[in-house]
Short mmCIF file of C-alpha atoms in Angstrom, two decimals:
data_model
loop_
_atom_site.label_atom_id
_atom_site.label_comp_id
_atom_site.label_asym_id
_atom_site.label_seq_id
_atom_site.Cartn_x
_atom_site.Cartn_y
_atom_site.Cartn_z
CA SER A 123 18.37 0.02 8.22
CA GLN A 124 14.61 -0.38 8.66
CA LYS A 125 13.13 -3.54 7.08
CA ILE A 126 9.75 -5.14 6.83
CA GLU A 127 9.86 -8.94 6.11
CA GLN A 128 6.99 -10.95 4.72
CA ASN A 129 7.44 -14.55 3.44
CA SER A 130 7.94 -14.03 -0.32
CA GLU A 131 6.98 -17.61 -1.01
CA ALA A 132 3.32 -18.36 -1.63
CA LEU A 133 1.47 -20.05 1.20
CA ASN A 134 -0.85 -22.86 -0.09
CA ILE A 135 -3.54 -24.22 2.20
CA GLN A 136 -6.66 -26.25 1.91
CA GLU A 137 -10.09 -24.75 2.09
CA GLY A 138 -11.48 -24.63 5.65
CA LYS A 139 -8.10 -24.50 7.30
CA THR A 140 -6.65 -21.45 9.03
CA ALA A 141 -4.15 -19.40 7.15
CA THR A 142 -1.43 -17.62 9.17
CA LEU A 143 0.75 -14.95 7.56
CA THR A 144 3.81 -13.31 9.28
CA CYS A 145 5.04 -9.68 9.23
CA ASN A 146 8.40 -9.16 10.87
CA TYR A 147 10.07 -5.78 11.19
CA THR A 148 13.45 -4.40 12.44
CA ASN A 149 14.60 -1.03 13.47
CA TYR A 150 10.96 0.24 13.59
CA SER A 151 9.03 1.40 16.68
CA PRO A 152 5.57 1.48 15.17
CA ALA A 153 2.60 2.76 17.19
CA TYR A 154 0.23 1.05 14.58
CA LEU A 155 0.35 -1.67 12.01
CA GLN A 156 -1.91 -2.17 9.03
CA TRP A 157 -2.79 -5.16 6.81
CA TYR A 158 -3.97 -4.91 3.16
CA ARG A 159 -5.22 -7.30 0.60
CA GLN A 160 -4.22 -7.03 -3.11
CA ASP A 161 -5.89 -8.89 -5.90
CA PRO A 162 -4.03 -9.34 -9.21
CA GLY A 163 -4.26 -6.27 -11.31
CA ARG A 164 -5.94 -4.25 -8.53
CA GLY A 165 -4.84 -1.79 -5.83
CA PRO A 166 -4.50 -2.80 -2.23
CA VAL A 167 -7.54 -2.73 -0.01
CA PHE A 168 -7.38 -1.94 3.68
CA LEU A 169 -8.37 -4.65 6.01
CA LEU A 170 -7.26 -3.99 9.63
CA LEU A 171 -5.36 -1.66 11.79
CA ILE A 172 -4.00 -2.62 15.16
CA ARG A 173 -2.38 -0.33 17.71
CA GLU A 174 0.51 -1.07 19.84
CA ASN A 175 -1.47 -1.42 22.93
CA GLU A 176 -3.79 -3.88 21.33
CA LYS A 177 -2.53 -7.42 21.36
CA GLU A 178 -5.17 -8.78 19.16
CA LYS A 179 -7.86 -7.45 16.81
CA ARG A 180 -10.65 -9.32 14.98
CA LYS A 181 -12.96 -8.68 12.04
CA GLU A 182 -15.21 -11.41 10.94
CA ARG A 183 -12.85 -14.32 9.94
CA LEU A 184 -9.80 -12.15 10.24
CA LYS A 185 -7.55 -11.92 13.30
CA VAL A 186 -4.40 -9.81 13.74
CA THR A 187 -1.86 -9.94 16.47
CA PHE A 188 0.84 -7.39 17.25
CA ASP A 189 3.73 -8.25 19.50
CA THR A 190 6.01 -5.17 19.85
CA THR A 191 8.52 -7.28 21.95
CA LEU A 192 8.99 -9.87 19.19
CA LYS A 193 8.53 -7.09 16.46
CA GLN A 194 6.11 -9.30 14.66
CA SER A 195 2.46 -9.24 13.52
CA LEU A 196 0.52 -12.37 12.67
CA PHE A 197 -2.45 -12.31 10.34
CA HIS A 198 -4.93 -15.16 10.52
CA ILE A 199 -7.75 -16.11 8.23
CA THR A 200 -10.04 -18.86 9.84
CA ALA A 201 -12.24 -21.21 7.69
CA SER A 202 -10.39 -20.03 4.60
CA GLN A 203 -12.16 -19.88 1.27
CA PRO A 204 -10.76 -19.92 -2.33
CA ALA A 205 -12.01 -16.37 -2.47
CA ASP A 206 -9.45 -15.52 0.11
CA SER A 207 -6.66 -16.21 -2.33
CA ALA A 208 -4.72 -12.84 -2.83
CA THR A 209 -1.58 -11.20 -1.83
CA TYR A 210 -1.56 -9.78 1.82
CA LEU A 211 0.63 -6.75 2.63
CA CYS A 212 1.41 -5.32 6.06
CA ALA A 213 2.36 -1.67 6.50
CA LEU A 214 3.71 0.42 9.37
CA PRO A 215 4.79 4.08 9.74
CA ASN A 216 8.54 4.91 9.42
CA ASN A 217 10.18 6.16 12.57
CA ALA A 218 9.98 9.69 11.37
CA GLY A 219 6.13 9.27 11.27
CA ASN A 220 5.86 10.90 7.87
CA MET A 221 5.19 7.88 5.64
CA LEU A 222 3.65 4.38 5.68
CA THR A 223 6.03 1.69 4.42
CA PHE A 224 4.90 -1.66 3.06
CA GLY A 225 6.20 -5.16 3.20
CA GLY A 226 6.63 -7.09 -0.06
CA GLY A 227 3.57 -9.14 0.67
CA THR A 228 2.80 -12.77 0.89
CA ARG A 229 0.62 -14.59 -1.75
CA LEU A 230 -2.04 -16.81 -0.23
CA MET A 231 -3.58 -19.70 -2.35
CA VAL A 232 -6.57 -21.47 -0.91
CA LYS A 233 -7.29 -24.69 -2.75
CA PRO A 234 -10.85 -26.25 -2.81
CA ASN B 206 -19.05 6.15 -5.56
CA ALA B 207 -15.86 5.60 -7.49
CA GLY B 208 -13.25 6.08 -4.64
CA VAL B 209 -9.89 6.67 -6.26
CA THR B 210 -9.71 6.87 -10.06
CA GLN B 211 -6.58 6.62 -11.98
CA THR B 212 -5.97 7.35 -15.77
CA PRO B 213 -4.69 6.02 -17.94
CA LYS B 214 -4.80 2.33 -16.94
CA PHE B 215 -2.04 1.34 -19.29
CA GLN B 216 0.67 3.38 -21.12
CA VAL B 217 3.77 2.65 -23.24
CA LEU B 218 6.30 5.32 -23.62
CA LYS B 219 9.61 5.68 -25.28
CA THR B 220 12.72 6.80 -23.35
CA GLY B 221 12.77 10.52 -23.02
CA GLN B 222 9.03 11.19 -23.48
CA SER B 223 6.98 12.80 -20.88
CA MET B 224 3.65 12.11 -19.51
CA THR B 225 1.34 12.96 -16.63
CA LEU B 226 -0.58 10.26 -14.55
CA GLN B 227 -3.89 11.54 -13.28
CA CYS B 228 -5.56 10.72 -10.01
CA ALA B 229 -8.85 11.89 -8.52
CA GLN B 230 -10.70 10.96 -5.42
CA ASP B 231 -14.35 11.56 -4.43
CA MET B 232 -14.09 10.87 -0.75
CA ASN B 233 -13.40 14.41 0.37
CA HIS B 234 -10.05 13.17 1.66
CA ASN B 235 -7.36 15.68 2.65
CA SER B 236 -4.29 13.63 1.88
CA MET B 237 -3.05 11.86 -1.30
CA TYR B 238 -0.22 9.68 -2.28
CA TRP B 239 1.70 8.28 -5.18
CA TYR B 240 3.45 4.87 -4.96
CA ARG B 241 5.24 2.67 -7.35
CA GLN B 242 5.18 -1.05 -7.07
CA ASP B 243 7.94 -3.29 -8.52
CA PRO B 244 8.32 -7.04 -8.23
CA GLY B 245 10.22 -7.83 -5.13
CA MET B 246 10.33 -4.33 -3.80
CA GLY B 247 6.81 -3.73 -2.56
CA LEU B 248 5.09 -0.34 -2.63
CA ARG B 249 7.37 2.55 -2.41
CA LEU B 250 6.18 6.14 -1.77
CA ILE B 251 7.15 8.60 -4.46
CA TYR B 252 5.46 11.79 -3.26
CA TYR B 253 2.57 12.65 -1.01
CA SER B 254 0.26 15.67 -0.27
CA ALA B 255 -0.73 15.92 3.35
CA SER B 256 -3.27 18.65 2.43
CA GLU B 257 -4.38 20.76 -0.47
CA GLY B 258 -1.54 23.15 -1.32
CA THR B 259 1.24 21.00 0.13
CA THR B 260 3.43 18.28 -1.33
CA ASP B 261 6.49 16.36 0.06
CA LYS B 262 8.96 13.98 -1.19
CA GLY B 263 8.66 10.28 -0.28
CA GLU B 264 11.21 7.43 -0.49
CA VAL B 265 11.91 7.63 -4.23
CA PRO B 266 11.09 11.02 -5.65
CA ASN B 267 13.93 11.32 -8.26
CA GLY B 268 12.67 11.72 -11.81
CA TYR B 269 9.10 12.72 -10.83
CA ASN B 270 7.16 15.78 -10.14
CA VAL B 271 3.61 16.17 -8.59
CA SER B 272 0.87 18.78 -8.49
CA ARG B 273 -2.02 18.84 -6.09
CA LEU B 274 -4.47 20.52 -8.40
CA ASN B 275 -7.28 20.85 -5.88
CA LYS B 276 -8.62 18.79 -3.00
CA ARG B 277 -9.75 16.01 -5.43
CA GLU B 278 -6.88 15.70 -7.80
CA PHE B 279 -3.19 14.80 -7.49
CA SER B 280 -1.08 14.25 -10.72
CA LEU B 281 2.31 12.63 -11.17
CA ARG B 282 4.52 13.76 -14.05
CA LEU B 283 7.47 12.06 -15.60
CA GLU B 284 9.49 14.68 -17.38
CA SER B 285 11.84 12.54 -19.32
CA ALA B 286 10.92 8.87 -18.98
CA ALA B 287 13.66 6.21 -18.29
CA PRO B 288 13.41 2.46 -18.52
CA SER B 289 13.99 2.31 -14.69
CA GLN B 290 10.61 4.00 -14.26
CA THR B 291 8.82 1.01 -15.78
CA SER B 292 6.44 0.12 -12.99
CA VAL B 293 2.81 -0.03 -11.70
CA TYR B 294 1.84 3.31 -10.22
CA PHE B 295 -0.83 3.53 -7.54
CA CYS B 296 -2.53 6.61 -6.23
CA ALA B 297 -3.99 6.58 -2.74
CA SER B 298 -5.94 8.88 -0.40
CA SER B 299 -6.58 9.06 3.29
CA ALA B 300 -9.03 11.31 5.32
CA VAL B 301 -6.23 12.99 7.18
CA TYR B 302 -2.57 12.77 7.21
CA ARG B 303 -1.42 10.46 9.95
CA ALA B 304 1.25 8.11 8.69
CA GLY B 305 0.32 5.15 10.77
CA ASN B 306 -3.32 5.30 12.04
CA GLN B 307 -5.14 6.21 8.84
CA PRO B 308 -6.32 3.62 6.29
CA GLN B 309 -5.32 4.47 2.74
CA HIS B 310 -7.63 3.89 -0.23
CA PHE B 311 -6.00 2.93 -3.38
CA GLY B 312 -6.92 3.25 -7.05
CA ASP B 313 -6.36 0.34 -9.42
CA GLY B 314 -3.05 1.48 -10.79
CA THR B 315 -1.43 2.66 -14.06
CA ARG B 316 0.74 0.10 -15.71
CA LEU B 317 3.59 2.00 -17.35
CA SER B 318 6.22 0.54 -19.73
CA ILE B 319 9.09 2.54 -20.96
CA LEU B 320 10.97 1.31 -23.92
#
């Protein structure tokens, strides 16, 4: 069966360090992968989209990698700040291409 | 510029009651979606509307109906609410319907409890 795995345990890091979140998937062959941020009590907010032919994509302090051989995407936040504390979701299209499926998310806590 | 607006924000129902969740977007998007989010389950697609006049089932459609009222509005109806439908419901929209390469814009959700 198709599965998207994100670490369900919270990631706690110190302000200024780089946070790295992992998204692993099985039985998918996605052409795209997306990352969203979700704050408590709010809806997800789109951050980045990466295509299968892009190994890496950057936006300000964010960097996403996409390894279709390992079936994994890594999401990095450099120089992390307490304001980066949130839950981060990865999402990819199902193999039928008719819906976007989401991982369960990883909660990031950045401590001052 | 409100984006995606959902009403109500909170609702408590008794088992067997019906209700309609409303969603409207002001971004002139063609496609709209309804998700539910449960602890440990992530976001799951209930129904979607690729364009005005069309609706299709998602991953978990049982117990729900939808109406794409016009390009702006997409409603979700629970005909006979059950405790298993206690969840947070999110509406989303995207410019066009491409499952993978279109960002989705979400509302802030409706928190629904069914007793």
